[in-house]
mmCIF file of C-alpha atoms and ligand atoms in Angstrom:
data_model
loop_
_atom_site.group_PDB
_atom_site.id
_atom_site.type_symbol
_atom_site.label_atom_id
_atom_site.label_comp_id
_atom_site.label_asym_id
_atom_site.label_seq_id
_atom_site.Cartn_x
_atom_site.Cartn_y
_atom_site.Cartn_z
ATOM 1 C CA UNK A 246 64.377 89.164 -178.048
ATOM 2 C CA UNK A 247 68.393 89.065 -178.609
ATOM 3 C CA UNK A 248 69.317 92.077 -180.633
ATOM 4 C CA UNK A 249 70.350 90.558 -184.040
ATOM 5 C CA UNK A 250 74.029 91.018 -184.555
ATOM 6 C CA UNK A 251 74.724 91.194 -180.894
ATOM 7 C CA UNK A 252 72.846 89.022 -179.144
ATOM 8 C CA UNK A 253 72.521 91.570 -176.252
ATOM 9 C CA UNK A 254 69.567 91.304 -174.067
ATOM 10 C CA UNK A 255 66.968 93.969 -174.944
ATOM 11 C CA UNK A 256 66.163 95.028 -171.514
ATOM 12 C CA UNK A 257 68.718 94.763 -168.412
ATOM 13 C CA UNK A 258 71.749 96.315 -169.914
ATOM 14 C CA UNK A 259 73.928 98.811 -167.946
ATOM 15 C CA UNK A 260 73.939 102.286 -168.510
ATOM 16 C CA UNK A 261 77.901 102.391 -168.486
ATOM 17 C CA UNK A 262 79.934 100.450 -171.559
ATOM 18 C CA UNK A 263 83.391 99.957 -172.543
ATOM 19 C CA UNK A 264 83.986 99.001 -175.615
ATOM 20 C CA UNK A 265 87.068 97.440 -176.952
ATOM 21 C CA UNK A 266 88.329 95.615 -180.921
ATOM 22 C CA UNK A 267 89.502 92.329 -179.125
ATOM 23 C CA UNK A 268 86.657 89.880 -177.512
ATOM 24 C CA UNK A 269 89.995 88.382 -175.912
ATOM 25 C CA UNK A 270 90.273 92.314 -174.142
ATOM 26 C CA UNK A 271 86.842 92.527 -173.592
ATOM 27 C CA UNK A 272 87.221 88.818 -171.479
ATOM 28 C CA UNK A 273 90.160 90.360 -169.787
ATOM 29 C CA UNK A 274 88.634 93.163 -168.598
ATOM 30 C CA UNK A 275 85.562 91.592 -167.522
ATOM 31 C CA UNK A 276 87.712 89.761 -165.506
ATOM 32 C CA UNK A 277 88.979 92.379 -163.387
ATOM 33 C CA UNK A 278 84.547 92.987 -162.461
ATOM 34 C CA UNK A 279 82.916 91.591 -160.262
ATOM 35 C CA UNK A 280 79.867 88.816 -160.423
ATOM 36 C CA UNK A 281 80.825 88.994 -163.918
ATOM 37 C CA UNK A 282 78.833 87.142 -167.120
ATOM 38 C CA UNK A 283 79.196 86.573 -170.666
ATOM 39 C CA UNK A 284 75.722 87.802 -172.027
ATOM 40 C CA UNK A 285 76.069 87.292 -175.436
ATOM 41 C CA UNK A 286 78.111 86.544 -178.409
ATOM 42 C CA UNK A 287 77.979 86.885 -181.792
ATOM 43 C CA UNK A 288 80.922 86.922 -184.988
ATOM 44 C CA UNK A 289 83.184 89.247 -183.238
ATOM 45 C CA UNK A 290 80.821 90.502 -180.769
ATOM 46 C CA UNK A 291 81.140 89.615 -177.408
ATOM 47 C CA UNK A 292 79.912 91.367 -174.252
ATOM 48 C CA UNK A 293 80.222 90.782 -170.299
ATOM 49 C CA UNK A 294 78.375 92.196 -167.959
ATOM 50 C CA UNK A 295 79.285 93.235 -163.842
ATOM 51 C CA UNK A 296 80.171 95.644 -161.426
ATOM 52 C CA UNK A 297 83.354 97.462 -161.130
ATOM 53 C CA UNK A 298 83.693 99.603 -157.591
ATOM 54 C CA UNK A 299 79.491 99.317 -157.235
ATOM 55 C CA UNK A 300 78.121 100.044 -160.587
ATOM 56 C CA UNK A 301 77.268 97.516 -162.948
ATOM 57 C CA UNK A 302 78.987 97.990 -166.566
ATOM 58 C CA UNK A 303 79.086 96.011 -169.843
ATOM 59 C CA UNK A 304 81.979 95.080 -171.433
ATOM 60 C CA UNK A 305 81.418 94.320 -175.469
ATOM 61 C CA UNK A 306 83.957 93.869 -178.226
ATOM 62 C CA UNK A 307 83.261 95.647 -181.812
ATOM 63 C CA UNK A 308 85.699 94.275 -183.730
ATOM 64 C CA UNK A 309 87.763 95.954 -186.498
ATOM 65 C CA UNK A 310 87.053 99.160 -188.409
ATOM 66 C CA UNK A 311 84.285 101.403 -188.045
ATOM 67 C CA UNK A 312 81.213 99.950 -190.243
ATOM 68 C CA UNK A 313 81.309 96.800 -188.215
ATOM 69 C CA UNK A 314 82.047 98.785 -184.206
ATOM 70 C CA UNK A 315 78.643 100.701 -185.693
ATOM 71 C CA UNK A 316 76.429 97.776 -185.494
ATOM 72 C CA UNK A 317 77.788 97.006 -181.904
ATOM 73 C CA UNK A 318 77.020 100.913 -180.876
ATOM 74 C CA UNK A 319 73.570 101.053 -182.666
ATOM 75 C CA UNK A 320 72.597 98.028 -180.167
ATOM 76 C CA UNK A 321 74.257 99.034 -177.326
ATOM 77 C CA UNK A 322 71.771 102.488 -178.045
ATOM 78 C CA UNK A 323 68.743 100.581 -177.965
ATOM 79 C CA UNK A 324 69.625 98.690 -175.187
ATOM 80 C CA UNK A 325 69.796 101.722 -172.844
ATOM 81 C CA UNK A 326 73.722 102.316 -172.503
ATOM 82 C CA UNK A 327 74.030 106.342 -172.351
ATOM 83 C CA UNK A 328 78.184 106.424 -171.398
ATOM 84 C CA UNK A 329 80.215 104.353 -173.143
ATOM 85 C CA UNK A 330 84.095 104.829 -173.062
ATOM 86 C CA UNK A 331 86.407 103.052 -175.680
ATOM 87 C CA UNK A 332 89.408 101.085 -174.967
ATOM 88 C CA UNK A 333 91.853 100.267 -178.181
ATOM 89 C CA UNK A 334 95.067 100.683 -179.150
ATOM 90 C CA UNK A 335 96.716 103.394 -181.756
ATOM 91 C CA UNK A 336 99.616 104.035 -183.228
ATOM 92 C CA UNK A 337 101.671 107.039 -182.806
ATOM 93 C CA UNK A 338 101.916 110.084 -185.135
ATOM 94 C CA UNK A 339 104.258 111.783 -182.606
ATOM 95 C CA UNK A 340 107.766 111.109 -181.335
ATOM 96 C CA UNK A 341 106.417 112.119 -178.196
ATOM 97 C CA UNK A 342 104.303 108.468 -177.391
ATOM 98 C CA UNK A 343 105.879 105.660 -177.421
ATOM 99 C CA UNK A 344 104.483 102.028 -177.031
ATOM 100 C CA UNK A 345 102.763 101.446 -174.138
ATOM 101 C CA UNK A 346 101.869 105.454 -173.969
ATOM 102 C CA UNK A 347 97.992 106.678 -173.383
ATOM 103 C CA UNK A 348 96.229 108.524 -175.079
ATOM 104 C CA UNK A 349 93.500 110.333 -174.634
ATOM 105 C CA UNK A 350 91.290 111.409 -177.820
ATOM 106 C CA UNK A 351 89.350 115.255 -177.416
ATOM 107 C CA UNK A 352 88.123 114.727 -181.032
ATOM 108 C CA UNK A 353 88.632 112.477 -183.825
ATOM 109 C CA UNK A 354 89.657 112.968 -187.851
ATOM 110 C CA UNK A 355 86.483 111.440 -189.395
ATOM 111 C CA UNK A 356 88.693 109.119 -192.517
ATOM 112 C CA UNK A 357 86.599 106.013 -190.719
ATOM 113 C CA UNK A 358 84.903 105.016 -193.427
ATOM 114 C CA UNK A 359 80.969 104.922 -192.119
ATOM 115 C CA UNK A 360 80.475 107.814 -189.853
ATOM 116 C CA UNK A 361 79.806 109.810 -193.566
ATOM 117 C CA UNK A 362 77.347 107.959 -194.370
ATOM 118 C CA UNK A 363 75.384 108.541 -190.567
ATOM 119 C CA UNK A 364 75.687 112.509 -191.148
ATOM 120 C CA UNK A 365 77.204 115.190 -193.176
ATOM 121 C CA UNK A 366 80.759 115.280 -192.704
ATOM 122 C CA UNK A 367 80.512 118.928 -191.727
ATOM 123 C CA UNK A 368 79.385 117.585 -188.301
ATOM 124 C CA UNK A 369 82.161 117.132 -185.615
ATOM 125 C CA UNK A 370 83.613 113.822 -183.984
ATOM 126 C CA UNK A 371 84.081 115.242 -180.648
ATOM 127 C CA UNK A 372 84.565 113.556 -177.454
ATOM 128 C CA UNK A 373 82.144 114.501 -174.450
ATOM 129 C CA UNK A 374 84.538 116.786 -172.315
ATOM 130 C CA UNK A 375 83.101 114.778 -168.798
ATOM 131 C CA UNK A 376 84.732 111.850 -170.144
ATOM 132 C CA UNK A 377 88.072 113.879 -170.994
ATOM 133 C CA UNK A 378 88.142 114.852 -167.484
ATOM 134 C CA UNK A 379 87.290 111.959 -166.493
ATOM 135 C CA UNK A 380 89.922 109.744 -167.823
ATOM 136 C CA UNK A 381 92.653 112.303 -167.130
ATOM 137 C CA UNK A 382 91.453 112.584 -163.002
ATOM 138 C CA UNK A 383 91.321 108.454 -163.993
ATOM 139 C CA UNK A 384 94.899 108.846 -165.460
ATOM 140 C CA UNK A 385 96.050 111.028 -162.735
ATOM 141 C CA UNK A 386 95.150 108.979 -159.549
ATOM 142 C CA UNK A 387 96.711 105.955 -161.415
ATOM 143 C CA UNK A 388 99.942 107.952 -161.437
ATOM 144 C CA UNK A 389 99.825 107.544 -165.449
ATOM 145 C CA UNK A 390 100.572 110.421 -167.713
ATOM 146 C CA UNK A 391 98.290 110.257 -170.350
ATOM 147 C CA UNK A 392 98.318 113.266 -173.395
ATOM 148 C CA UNK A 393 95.076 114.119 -174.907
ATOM 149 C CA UNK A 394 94.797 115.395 -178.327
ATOM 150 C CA UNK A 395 93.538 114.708 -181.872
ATOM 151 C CA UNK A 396 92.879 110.777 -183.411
ATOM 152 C CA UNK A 397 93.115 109.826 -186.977
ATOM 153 C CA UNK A 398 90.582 107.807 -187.340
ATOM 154 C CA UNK A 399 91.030 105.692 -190.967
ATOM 155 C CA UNK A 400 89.618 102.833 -192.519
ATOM 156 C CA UNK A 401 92.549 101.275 -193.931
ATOM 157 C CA UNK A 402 94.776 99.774 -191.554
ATOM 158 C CA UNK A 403 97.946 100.138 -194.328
ATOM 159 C CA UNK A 404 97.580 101.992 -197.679
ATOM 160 C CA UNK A 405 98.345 100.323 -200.996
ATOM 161 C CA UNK A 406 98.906 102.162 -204.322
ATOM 162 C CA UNK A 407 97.307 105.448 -202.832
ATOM 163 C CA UNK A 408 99.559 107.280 -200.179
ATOM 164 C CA UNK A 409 97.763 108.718 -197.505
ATOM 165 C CA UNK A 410 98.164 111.776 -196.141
ATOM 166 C CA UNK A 411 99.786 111.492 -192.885
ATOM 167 C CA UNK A 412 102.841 113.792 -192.652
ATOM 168 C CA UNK A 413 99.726 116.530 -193.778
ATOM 169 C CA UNK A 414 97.415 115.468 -190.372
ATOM 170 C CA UNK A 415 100.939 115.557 -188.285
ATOM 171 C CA UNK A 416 101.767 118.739 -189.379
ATOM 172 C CA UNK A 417 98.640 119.641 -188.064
ATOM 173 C CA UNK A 418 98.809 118.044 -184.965
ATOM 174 C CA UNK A 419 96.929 114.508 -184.895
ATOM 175 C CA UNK A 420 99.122 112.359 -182.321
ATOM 176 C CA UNK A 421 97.581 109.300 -182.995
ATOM 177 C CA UNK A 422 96.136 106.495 -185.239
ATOM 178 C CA UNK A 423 93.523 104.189 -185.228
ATOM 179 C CA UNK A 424 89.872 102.655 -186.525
ATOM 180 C CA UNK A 425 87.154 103.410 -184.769
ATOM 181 C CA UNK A 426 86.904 106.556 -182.403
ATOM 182 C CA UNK A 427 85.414 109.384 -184.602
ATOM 183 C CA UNK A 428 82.877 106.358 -185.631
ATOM 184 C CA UNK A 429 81.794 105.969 -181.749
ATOM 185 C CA UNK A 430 81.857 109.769 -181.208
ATOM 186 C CA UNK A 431 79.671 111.072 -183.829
ATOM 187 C CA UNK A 432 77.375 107.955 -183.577
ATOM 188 C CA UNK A 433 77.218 108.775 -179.862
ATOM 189 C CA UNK A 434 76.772 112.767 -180.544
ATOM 190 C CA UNK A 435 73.610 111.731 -182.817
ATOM 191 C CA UNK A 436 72.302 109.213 -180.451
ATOM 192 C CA UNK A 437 72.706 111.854 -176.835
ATOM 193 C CA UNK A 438 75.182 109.431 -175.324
ATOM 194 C CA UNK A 439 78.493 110.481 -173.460
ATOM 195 C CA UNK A 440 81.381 109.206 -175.087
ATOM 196 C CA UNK A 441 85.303 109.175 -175.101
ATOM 197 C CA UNK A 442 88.542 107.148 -175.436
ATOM 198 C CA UNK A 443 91.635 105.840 -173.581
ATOM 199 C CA UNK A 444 94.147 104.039 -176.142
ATOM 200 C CA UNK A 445 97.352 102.293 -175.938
ATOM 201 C CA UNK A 446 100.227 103.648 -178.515
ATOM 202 C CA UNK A 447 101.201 100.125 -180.087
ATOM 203 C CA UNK A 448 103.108 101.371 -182.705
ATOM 204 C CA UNK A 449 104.825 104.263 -184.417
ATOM 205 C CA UNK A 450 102.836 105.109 -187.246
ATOM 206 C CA UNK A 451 104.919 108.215 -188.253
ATOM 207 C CA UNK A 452 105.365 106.542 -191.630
ATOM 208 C CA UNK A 453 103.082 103.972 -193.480
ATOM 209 C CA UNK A 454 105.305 100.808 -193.631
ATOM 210 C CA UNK A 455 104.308 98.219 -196.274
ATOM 211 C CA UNK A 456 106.193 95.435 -194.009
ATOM 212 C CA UNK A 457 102.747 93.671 -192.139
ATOM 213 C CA UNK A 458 105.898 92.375 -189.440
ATOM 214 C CA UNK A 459 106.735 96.199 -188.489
ATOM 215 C CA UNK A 460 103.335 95.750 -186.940
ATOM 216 C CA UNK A 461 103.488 94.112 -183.509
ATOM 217 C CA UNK A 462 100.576 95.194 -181.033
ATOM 218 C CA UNK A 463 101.174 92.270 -178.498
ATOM 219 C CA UNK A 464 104.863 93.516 -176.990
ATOM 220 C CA UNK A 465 104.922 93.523 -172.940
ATOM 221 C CA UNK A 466 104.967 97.274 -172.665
ATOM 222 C CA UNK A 467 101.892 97.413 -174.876
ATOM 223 C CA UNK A 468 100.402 94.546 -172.565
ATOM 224 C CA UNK A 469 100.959 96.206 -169.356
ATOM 225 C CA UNK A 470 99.698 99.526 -170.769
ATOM 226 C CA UNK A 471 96.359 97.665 -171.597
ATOM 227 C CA UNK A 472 96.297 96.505 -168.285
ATOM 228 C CA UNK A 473 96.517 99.788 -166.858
ATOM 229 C CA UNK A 474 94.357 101.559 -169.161
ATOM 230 C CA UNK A 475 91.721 99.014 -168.177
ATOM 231 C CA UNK A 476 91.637 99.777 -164.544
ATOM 232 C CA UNK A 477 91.479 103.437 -165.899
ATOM 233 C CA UNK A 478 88.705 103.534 -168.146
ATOM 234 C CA UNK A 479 86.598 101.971 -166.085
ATOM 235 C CA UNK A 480 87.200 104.127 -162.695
ATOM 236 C CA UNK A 481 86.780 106.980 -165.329
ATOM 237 C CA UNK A 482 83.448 105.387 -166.696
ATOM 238 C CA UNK A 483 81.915 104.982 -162.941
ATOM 239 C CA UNK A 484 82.789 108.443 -161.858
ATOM 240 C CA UNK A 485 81.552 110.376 -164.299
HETATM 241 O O1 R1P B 640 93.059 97.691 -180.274
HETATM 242 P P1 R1P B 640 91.795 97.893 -181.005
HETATM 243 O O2 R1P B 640 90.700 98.337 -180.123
HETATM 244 O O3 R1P B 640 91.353 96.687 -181.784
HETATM 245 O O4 R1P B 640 92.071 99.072 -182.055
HETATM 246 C C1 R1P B 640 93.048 99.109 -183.062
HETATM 247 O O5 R1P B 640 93.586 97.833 -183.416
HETATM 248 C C2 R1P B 640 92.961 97.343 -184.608
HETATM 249 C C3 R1P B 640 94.009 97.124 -185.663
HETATM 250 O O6 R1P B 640 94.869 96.119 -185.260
HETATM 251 C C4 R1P B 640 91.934 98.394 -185.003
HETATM 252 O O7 R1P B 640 90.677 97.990 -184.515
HETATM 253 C C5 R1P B 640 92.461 99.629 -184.350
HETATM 254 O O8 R1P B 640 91.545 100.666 -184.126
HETATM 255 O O1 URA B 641 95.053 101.494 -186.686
HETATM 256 C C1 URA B 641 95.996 101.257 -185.918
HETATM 257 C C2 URA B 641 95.805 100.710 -184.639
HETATM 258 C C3 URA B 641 96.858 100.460 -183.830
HETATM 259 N N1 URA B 641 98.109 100.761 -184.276
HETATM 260 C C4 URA B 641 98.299 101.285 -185.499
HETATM 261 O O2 URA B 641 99.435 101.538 -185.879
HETATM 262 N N2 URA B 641 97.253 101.513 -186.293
#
């Protein structure tokens, strides 16, 4: 039976994932596989499936924000995927990135508005430290640099009346912003599944700007980084 928000397969899945926001990333990357399928679709869900250097891997999309990516990783679970490596973008809390800059998350701020509601937030959003490793050694033999720190993961893409605290989580070192990691890596702590991110800085996010048109995620140098990071992540996911 499809799973129902999905529409993955129950049985046949790989044991390997990336997951990306975008179904039009997830197509791109699934591009670079080989013997490569669309298995399923769904709202924002869509997933590939094929091989990249020998091993077969799925490719799904989770959409925006962490309560939707959720119902992507609880199938993914149950359909047998035990590594799983996300590919986004994030903007950047730290003069040091600039667009186009990776990124590699060790653990995650947990402001993603669902992982509290999975387990006490006393519990840590950490990444598995194979997948660290394995993205920098990925990073490395790409001739990228790629910095690894702490994400701020947050439900709201831009605040309104309430400010948020971000010059407090710079001051104490977060480097980077986004929507989904700490959700994938306490979800994937609970469920015994090894799991990490690459992302793409897309955007200085050193201060919340009201303008929605100081927001532009699809400039070449975040493009090419994408295309990079792609190659990346998944040398990273088969070599674990
Ligand atoms: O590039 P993706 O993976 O979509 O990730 C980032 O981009 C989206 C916001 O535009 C959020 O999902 C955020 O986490
Ligand atoms: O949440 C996000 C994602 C990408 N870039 C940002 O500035 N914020």
């Amino acid at each position: 039976m499809p799973m129902p928000i999905s529409g993955l397969p129950e049985s046949d899945t790989p044991e390997a994932a990336v997951v990306v926001g975008s179904p039009e990333r997830a197509r791109n990357i699934s591009a670079l596989l080989e013997d490569s399928h669309l298995v399923a679709q769904n709202r924002e869900f869509v997933s590939f499936t094929g091989a990249w250097r020998g091993t077969r891997v799925l490719v799904s999309s989770h959409g925006v924000g962490g309560p939707g990516a959720v119902c992507l990783f609880r199938e993914i679970a149950q359909a047998g995927v035990g590594k799983v490596i996300r590919l986004g973008t994030a903007g950047s809390l730290t003069e040091d990135l600039s667009r186009g800059d990776l990124f590699i998350p060790e653990c995650a701020i947990r402001d993603d508005g669902v992982s509290d509601q999975l387990v006490p937030m006393s519990f840590p959003a950490t990444a598995a430290p194979e997948t660290v490793f394995s993205l920098q050694r990925a990073a490395e033999s790409h001739s990228e640099p790629a910095d690894r720190g702490i994400v701020w993961t947050r439900a709201a893409f831009a605040p309104e009346v309430l400010s948020l605290p971000v010059e407090e989580y710079r001051g104490a070192g977060a480097k980077a912003l986004e929507m989904e990691v700490a959700t994938l890596l306490v979800f994937a702590a609970i469920r015994r599944m090894r799991a990490g991110a690459l992302l793409v800085i897309d955007n200085d996010a050193r201060v919340d700007d009201p303008d929605v048109f100081s927001y532009q995620p699809n400039t070449r140098e975040v493009t090419d980084g994408l295309a990079k990071a792609s190659r990346i992540a998944l040398d990273a996911l088969v070599h674990q």
